[in-house]
Amino acid sequence: MLTGYQEDLAYIHDVGFGDFSSKSAPGLLEILHQKGIKNGLVVDLGCGSGIWAKALTQAGYDVLGIDISDAFIDLAKKKAPKANFQKASFLRVTLPKCDAVTSIGECLNYQFDEHGLIEIQELFARIYTSLKPGGVFIFDIAQPGYIRGMNPQKTYSQGQDWAILLEKTENKITNHLTRQMTIFRKVDNFYRRSEEIHDVQLYKASEIATKLRKIGFKVKIIRGYGNFIFSKAQVGFIATKA
Ligand SMILES: C[S@@+](CC[C@H](N)C(=O)[O-])C[C@H]1O[C@@H](n2cnc3c(N)ncnc32)[C@H](O)[C@@H]1O
């Protein structure tokens, strides 16, 4: 089975949509500093093309980036050569002892590796065990209400050598979001066309916070990383191990 973010979409995400993680990076570093974590190992779940991993290594941290997409892991290794990367599902991987865990850009919502709240809670428990005392888990998710109204939303985005036609559909009963993409990327003198469909399960902030607290985390809900503010349907968490 093909999991999401094949070569062309991974490239486009990096060059066209990388600003979510690059704009988040200063605020994320500030949170780590406020928590007294100024060095040590940060595990980044759903590391994508390694933009945040690069910012972490530049700030003096050791990094293990984990992603399910081969294409993203290839890009990340080039972008952040001082970090380590592993191709795996964060739902199945063994996490090392670390000072912080991050997951930036709605990674936990993706259904490449089908899962629900039970598996999310199991992941939270593994993260809790892997964190040193005082360690922190910082992440964001997408909530229900991603799309206004009931109708599918059609948009397009384009860059110098790429374009994407996107249709988003949200099932307001199951809180399931589907992103159907037709992707064009210029390769030599031609545009290569591919299709990807991403299934995303939307979670409410309250249900995620409850799961984190059950495991023992102290939870703070945030609306952005530092000066970078999320869109309305996104929400972030700073979960601290006592
Ligand atoms: C929207 S991208 C964000 C990438 C990166 N964190 C950033 O901010 O640029 C979501 C990422 O989550 C990864 N992902 C989704 N489900 C995953 C899973 N079960 N295990 C590992 N990575 C996963 C995708 O491959 C993708 O890189």
CSV table of N, CA, C and O in Angstrom, one decimal, residues 95-181:
chain,number,residue,atom,x,y,z
A,95,LEU,N,10.6,4.2,21.3
A,95,LEU,CA,11.1,5.6,21.5
A,95,LEU,C,12.3,5.5,22.5
A,95,LEU,O,12.2,4.8,23.5
A,96,PRO,N,13.4,6.2,22.2
A,96,PRO,CA,14.5,6.2,23.2
A,96,PRO,C,14.3,7.2,24.3
A,96,PRO,O,13.4,8.0,24.3
A,97,LYS,N,15.0,7.1,25.4
A,97,LYS,CA,15.0,8.0,26.5
A,97,LYS,C,15.3,9.4,26.0
A,97,LYS,O,16.3,9.5,25.2
A,98,CYS,N,14.5,10.4,26.3
A,98,CYS,CA,14.8,11.7,25.6
A,98,CYS,C,14.3,12.8,26.6
A,98,CYS,O,13.6,12.6,27.6
A,99,ASP,N,14.7,14.1,26.2
A,99,ASP,CA,14.3,15.2,27.0
A,99,ASP,C,13.0,15.9,26.5
A,99,ASP,O,12.4,16.5,27.3
A,100,ALA,N,12.7,15.7,25.2
A,100,ALA,CA,11.5,16.3,24.7
A,100,ALA,C,11.0,15.5,23.5
A,100,ALA,O,11.8,14.9,22.8
A,101,VAL,N,9.7,15.5,23.3
A,101,VAL,CA,9.1,14.9,22.1
A,101,VAL,C,8.3,16.0,21.4
A,101,VAL,O,7.6,16.8,22.1
A,102,THR,N,8.4,16.1,20.1
A,102,THR,CA,7.6,17.1,19.4
A,102,THR,C,6.8,16.4,18.3
A,102,THR,O,7.2,15.4,17.8
A,103,SER,N,5.7,17.1,17.8
A,103,SER,CA,5.0,16.6,16.6
A,103,SER,C,4.3,17.8,16.1
A,103,SER,O,3.2,18.2,16.6
A,104,ILE,N,4.8,18.3,15.0
A,104,ILE,CA,4.4,19.6,14.5
A,104,ILE,C,3.7,19.5,13.2
A,104,ILE,O,4.1,18.8,12.2
A,105,GLY,N,2.5,20.1,13.1
A,105,GLY,CA,1.8,20.1,11.8
A,105,GLY,C,0.8,19.0,11.7
A,105,GLY,O,0.7,18.4,10.6
A,106,GLU,N,0.0,18.8,12.7
A,106,GLU,CA,-1.2,17.9,12.7
A,106,GLU,C,-0.8,16.4,12.4
A,106,GLU,O,-1.7,15.7,11.9
A,107,CYS,N,0.4,16.0,12.7
A,107,CYS,CA,0.8,14.7,12.3
A,107,CYS,C,0.0,13.6,12.9
A,107,CYS,O,-0.3,12.6,12.3
A,108,LEU,N,-0.5,13.8,14.2
A,108,LEU,CA,-1.2,12.7,14.9
A,108,LEU,C,-2.6,12.5,14.3
A,108,LEU,O,-3.3,11.5,14.5
A,109,ASN,N,-3.1,13.5,13.4
A,109,ASN,CA,-4.4,13.3,12.8
A,109,ASN,C,-4.4,12.3,11.6
A,109,ASN,O,-5.4,11.8,11.3
A,110,TYR,N,-3.2,12.2,11.0
A,110,TYR,CA,-3.1,11.5,9.7
A,110,TYR,C,-3.5,10.0,9.9
A,110,TYR,O,-3.1,9.4,10.9
A,111,GLN,N,-4.1,9.4,8.9
A,111,GLN,CA,-4.5,8.0,9.0
A,111,GLN,C,-3.8,7.1,8.1
A,111,GLN,O,-4.3,6.1,7.6
A,112,PHE,N,-2.5,7.5,7.7
A,112,PHE,CA,-1.7,6.6,6.9
A,112,PHE,C,-1.6,5.2,7.5
A,112,PHE,O,-1.6,4.2,6.9
A,113,ASP,N,-1.5,5.3,8.8
A,113,ASP,CA,-1.4,4.1,9.7
A,113,ASP,C,-2.7,4.2,10.5
A,113,ASP,O,-2.7,4.8,11.5
A,114,GLU,N,-3.8,3.5,10.0
A,114,GLU,CA,-5.1,3.7,10.6
A,114,GLU,C,-5.1,3.6,12.1
A,114,GLU,O,-4.5,2.6,12.7
A,115,HIS,N,-5.6,4.6,12.8
A,115,HIS,CA,-5.7,4.5,14.3
A,115,HIS,C,-6.8,5.5,14.8
A,115,HIS,O,-7.3,6.3,14.1
A,116,GLY,N,-7.1,5.3,16.0
A,116,GLY,CA,-8.1,6.2,16.7
A,116,GLY,C,-7.5,6.6,18.0
A,116,GLY,O,-6.3,6.5,18.3
A,117,LEU,N,-8.4,7.0,18.9
A,117,LEU,CA,-8.0,7.6,20.2
A,117,LEU,C,-7.4,6.6,21.1
A,117,LEU,O,-6.5,6.9,21.9
A,118,ILE,N,-7.7,5.3,20.9
A,118,ILE,CA,-7.1,4.2,21.8
A,118,ILE,C,-5.6,4.2,21.5
A,118,ILE,O,-4.7,4.2,22.4
A,119,GLU,N,-5.2,4.1,20.2
A,119,GLU,CA,-3.8,4.1,19.8
A,119,GLU,C,-3.1,5.4,20.2
A,119,GLU,O,-1.9,5.4,20.5
A,120,ILE,N,-3.8,6.5,20.1
A,120,ILE,CA,-3.2,7.8,20.4
A,120,ILE,C,-2.9,7.8,21.9
A,120,ILE,O,-1.8,8.2,22.4
A,121,GLN,N,-3.8,7.2,22.7
A,121,GLN,CA,-3.5,7.2,24.2
A,121,GLN,C,-2.3,6.2,24.5
A,121,GLN,O,-1.5,6.5,25.3
A,122,GLU,N,-2.2,5.1,23.7
A,122,GLU,CA,-1.1,4.2,23.9
A,122,GLU,C,0.2,4.9,23.5
A,122,GLU,O,1.2,4.8,24.2
A,123,LEU,N,0.1,5.7,22.5
A,123,LEU,CA,1.3,6.5,22.1
A,123,LEU,C,1.7,7.5,23.2
A,123,LEU,O,2.9,7.6,23.5
A,124,PHE,N,0.7,8.2,23.7
A,124,PHE,CA,1.0,9.2,24.8
A,124,PHE,C,1.7,8.5,26.0
A,124,PHE,O,2.6,9.0,26.6
A,125,ALA,N,1.2,7.2,26.3
A,125,ALA,CA,1.8,6.5,27.4
A,125,ALA,C,3.3,6.1,27.1
A,125,ALA,O,4.1,6.3,28.0
A,126,ARG,N,3.6,5.8,25.8
A,126,ARG,CA,4.9,5.4,25.5
A,126,ARG,C,5.8,6.7,25.5
A,126,ARG,O,7.0,6.6,25.9
A,127,ILE,N,5.2,7.8,25.1
A,127,ILE,CA,6.0,9.1,25.1
A,127,ILE,C,6.3,9.4,26.6
A,127,ILE,O,7.4,9.8,26.9
A,128,TYR,N,5.3,9.3,27.5
A,128,TYR,CA,5.5,9.6,28.9
A,128,TYR,C,6.6,8.8,29.5
A,128,TYR,O,7.5,9.3,30.2
A,129,THR,N,6.7,7.5,29.1
A,129,THR,CA,7.7,6.6,29.6
A,129,THR,C,9.1,7.0,29.1
A,129,THR,O,10.1,6.9,29.8
A,130,SER,N,9.1,7.4,27.8
A,130,SER,CA,10.4,7.7,27.2
A,130,SER,C,11.0,9.1,27.7
A,130,SER,O,12.2,9.3,27.6
A,131,LEU,N,10.1,10.0,28.2
A,131,LEU,CA,10.6,11.3,28.6
A,131,LEU,C,11.3,11.2,30.0
A,131,LEU,O,10.8,10.5,30.9
A,132,LYS,N,12.4,11.9,30.1
A,132,LYS,CA,13.0,12.0,31.4
A,132,LYS,C,12.1,12.9,32.3
A,132,LYS,O,11.3,13.7,31.8
A,133,PRO,N,12.3,12.8,33.7
A,133,PRO,CA,11.5,13.7,34.5
A,133,PRO,C,11.7,15.2,34.1
A,133,PRO,O,12.8,15.6,33.8
A,134,GLY,N,10.6,15.9,34.1
A,134,GLY,CA,10.6,17.3,33.6
A,134,GLY,C,10.6,17.5,32.1
A,134,GLY,O,10.6,18.6,31.6
A,135,GLY,N,10.6,16.3,31.4
A,135,GLY,CA,10.5,16.3,30.0
A,135,GLY,C,9.2,16.8,29.4
A,135,GLY,O,8.2,16.8,30.2
A,136,VAL,N,9.2,17.2,28.2
A,136,VAL,CA,8.0,17.9,27.6
A,136,VAL,C,7.6,17.3,26.3
A,136,VAL,O,8.5,16.9,25.5
A,137,PHE,N,6.3,17.2,26.1
A,137,PHE,CA,5.8,16.7,24.8
A,137,PHE,C,5.0,17.9,24.2
A,137,PHE,O,4.0,18.3,24.8
A,138,ILE,N,5.5,18.4,23.1
A,138,ILE,CA,4.8,19.6,22.5
A,138,ILE,C,4.3,19.2,21.1
A,138,ILE,O,5.0,18.7,20.3
A,139,PHE,N,3.0,19.5,20.9
A,139,PHE,CA,2.4,19.1,19.6
A,139,PHE,C,1.2,19.8,19.3
A,139,PHE,O,0.6,20.6,20.1
A,140,ASP,N,0.7,19.7,18.0
A,140,ASP,CA,-0.6,20.4,17.7
A,140,ASP,C,-1.4,19.4,16.9
A,140,ASP,O,-0.9,18.4,16.3
A,141,ILE,N,-2.7,19.6,16.9
A,141,ILE,CA,-3.7,18.7,16.2
A,141,ILE,C,-4.7,19.6,15.4
A,141,ILE,O,-4.8,20.8,15.7
A,142,ALA,N,-5.4,18.9,14.5
A,142,ALA,CA,-6.5,19.6,13.8
A,142,ALA,C,-7.8,19.1,14.5
A,142,ALA,O,-8.0,18.0,14.8
A,143,GLN,N,-8.7,20.1,14.7
A,143,GLN,CA,-10.0,19.8,15.4
A,143,GLN,C,-11.2,19.8,14.4
A,143,GLN,O,-11.1,20.3,13.3
A,144,PRO,N,-12.3,19.2,14.9
A,144,PRO,CA,-13.5,19.3,14.0
A,144,PRO,C,-13.8,20.8,13.7
A,144,PRO,O,-13.5,21.7,14.5
A,145,GLY,N,-14.5,21.0,12.5
A,145,GLY,CA,-14.8,22.4,12.1
A,145,GLY,C,-13.7,22.9,11.2
A,145,GLY,O,-13.5,24.1,11.1
A,146,TYR,N,-13.0,22.0,10.6
A,146,TYR,CA,-11.9,22.4,9.7
A,146,TYR,C,-12.4,23.2,8.5
A,146,TYR,O,-11.8,24.1,8.0
A,147,ILE,N,-13.6,22.7,8.0
A,147,ILE,CA,-14.2,23.3,6.9
A,147,ILE,C,-15.5,24.0,7.3
A,147,ILE,O,-16.3,23.4,8.1
A,148,ARG,N,-15.7,25.2,6.8
A,148,ARG,CA,-17.0,25.8,7.1
A,148,ARG,C,-18.1,25.2,6.3
A,148,ARG,O,-17.9,25.0,5.1
A,149,GLY,N,-19.3,25.0,6.9
A,149,GLY,CA,-20.4,24.4,6.1
A,149,GLY,C,-20.3,23.0,5.8
A,149,GLY,O,-19.4,22.3,6.3
A,150,MET,N,-21.2,22.5,5.0
A,150,MET,CA,-21.2,21.0,4.7
A,150,MET,C,-20.6,20.7,3.4
A,150,MET,O,-20.3,19.5,3.1
A,151,ASN,N,-20.4,21.6,2.5
A,151,ASN,CA,-20.0,21.3,1.1
A,151,ASN,C,-18.4,21.1,1.1
A,151,ASN,O,-17.7,21.7,1.8
A,152,PRO,N,-18.0,20.3,0.1
A,152,PRO,CA,-16.6,20.1,-0.1
A,152,PRO,C,-16.0,21.5,-0.5
A,152,PRO,O,-16.6,22.3,-1.1
A,153,GLN,N,-14.7,21.7,-0.1
A,153,GLN,CA,-14.0,23.0,-0.4
A,153,GLN,C,-13.0,22.7,-1.4
A,153,GLN,O,-12.1,21.8,-1.2
A,154,LYS,N,-13.0,23.4,-2.5
A,154,LYS,CA,-12.0,23.2,-3.6
A,154,LYS,C,-11.1,24.5,-3.6
A,154,LYS,O,-11.6,25.6,-3.7
A,155,THR,N,-9.8,24.2,-3.6
A,155,THR,CA,-8.8,25.3,-3.7
A,155,THR,C,-7.7,24.9,-4.5
A,155,THR,O,-7.5,23.7,-4.9
A,156,TYR,N,-6.8,25.8,-4.9
A,156,TYR,CA,-5.6,25.4,-5.6
A,156,TYR,C,-4.4,26.2,-5.1
A,156,TYR,O,-4.6,27.3,-4.5
A,157,SER,N,-3.2,25.7,-5.2
A,157,SER,CA,-2.0,26.4,-4.8
A,157,SER,C,-1.0,26.2,-5.9
A,157,SER,O,-1.0,25.1,-6.5
A,158,GLN,N,-0.1,27.1,-6.0
A,158,GLN,CA,0.9,26.9,-7.1
A,158,GLN,C,2.2,27.6,-6.7
A,158,GLN,O,2.3,28.5,-5.9
A,159,GLY,N,3.3,27.1,-7.2
A,159,GLY,CA,4.6,27.6,-7.1
A,159,GLY,C,5.3,27.7,-8.4
A,159,GLY,O,4.7,27.4,-9.5
A,160,GLN,N,6.6,27.9,-8.4
A,160,GLN,CA,7.3,28.1,-9.7
A,160,GLN,C,7.3,26.8,-10.6
A,160,GLN,O,7.1,26.9,-11.8
A,161,ASP,N,7.4,25.7,-9.9
A,161,ASP,CA,7.5,24.5,-10.7
A,161,ASP,C,6.5,23.4,-10.2
A,161,ASP,O,6.7,22.2,-10.3
A,162,TRP,N,5.4,23.9,-9.6
A,162,TRP,CA,4.4,22.9,-9.1
A,162,TRP,C,3.0,23.6,-9.0
A,162,TRP,O,2.9,24.8,-9.0
A,163,ALA,N,2.0,22.7,-8.9
A,163,ALA,CA,0.6,23.2,-8.7
A,163,ALA,C,-0.1,22.0,-8.0
A,163,ALA,O,0.2,20.9,-8.3
A,164,ILE,N,-1.1,22.4,-7.1
A,164,ILE,CA,-1.9,21.4,-6.5
A,164,ILE,C,-3.4,21.8,-6.6
A,164,ILE,O,-3.7,22.9,-6.3
A,165,LEU,N,-4.2,20.9,-7.0
A,165,LEU,CA,-5.7,21.1,-6.9
A,165,LEU,C,-6.1,20.3,-5.8
A,165,LEU,O,-5.9,19.1,-5.7
A,166,LEU,N,-6.8,20.9,-4.8
A,166,LEU,CA,-7.2,20.3,-3.5
A,166,LEU,C,-8.7,20.3,-3.3
A,166,LEU,O,-9.3,21.4,-3.5
A,167,GLU,N,-9.2,19.1,-3.0
A,167,GLU,CA,-10.6,19.1,-2.6
A,167,GLU,C,-10.7,18.5,-1.2
A,167,GLU,O,-10.2,17.4,-0.9
A,168,LYS,N,-11.3,19.3,-0.2
A,168,LYS,CA,-11.4,18.9,1.2
A,168,LYS,C,-12.8,18.6,1.5
A,168,LYS,O,-13.7,19.4,1.2
A,169,THR,N,-13.1,17.5,2.1
A,169,THR,CA,-14.4,17.1,2.6
A,169,THR,C,-14.4,16.7,4.0
A,169,THR,O,-13.6,15.9,4.4
A,170,GLU,N,-15.3,17.3,4.8
A,170,GLU,CA,-15.3,17.0,6.2
A,170,GLU,C,-16.7,16.3,6.6
A,170,GLU,O,-17.7,16.9,6.3
A,171,ASN,N,-16.6,15.1,7.1
A,171,ASN,CA,-17.8,14.5,7.6
A,171,ASN,C,-18.1,15.0,9.1
A,171,ASN,O,-17.3,14.6,10.0
A,172,LYS,N,-19.1,15.8,9.2
A,172,LYS,CA,-19.3,16.4,10.5
A,172,LYS,C,-19.9,15.5,11.6
A,172,LYS,O,-20.0,15.8,12.7
A,173,ILE,N,-20.2,14.3,11.2
A,173,ILE,CA,-20.7,13.3,12.1
A,173,ILE,C,-19.5,12.4,12.6
A,173,ILE,O,-19.4,12.2,13.8
A,174,THR,N,-18.7,11.9,11.7
A,174,THR,CA,-17.6,11.1,12.1
A,174,THR,C,-16.3,11.9,12.4
A,174,THR,O,-15.3,11.3,12.8
A,175,ASN,N,-16.3,13.2,12.1
A,175,ASN,CA,-15.2,14.1,12.3
A,175,ASN,C,-14.0,13.6,11.4
A,175,ASN,O,-12.8,13.6,11.9
A,176,HIS,N,-14.3,13.1,10.2
A,176,HIS,CA,-13.3,12.6,9.3
A,176,HIS,C,-13.1,13.6,8.2
A,176,HIS,O,-14.1,14.1,7.6
A,177,LEU,N,-11.8,14.0,7.9
A,177,LEU,CA,-11.5,14.9,6.8
A,177,LEU,C,-10.8,14.2,5.8
A,177,LEU,O,-9.9,13.4,6.0
A,178,THR,N,-11.2,14.4,4.5
A,178,THR,CA,-10.5,13.8,3.4
A,178,THR,C,-9.9,14.9,2.5
A,178,THR,O,-10.6,15.9,2.2
A,179,ARG,N,-8.6,14.8,2.2
A,179,ARG,CA,-7.9,15.8,1.3
A,179,ARG,C,-7.6,15.0,0.1
A,179,ARG,O,-6.7,14.1,0.1
A,180,GLN,N,-8.2,15.4,-1.0
A,180,GLN,CA,-8.0,14.7,-2.3
A,180,GLN,C,-7.2,15.7,-3.2
A,180,GLN,O,-7.6,16.8,-3.5
A,181,MET,N,-6.0,15.2,-3.6
A,181,MET,CA,-5.1,16.2,-4.3
A,181,MET,C,-4.7,15.7,-5.7
A,181,MET,O,-4.3,14.5,-5.8
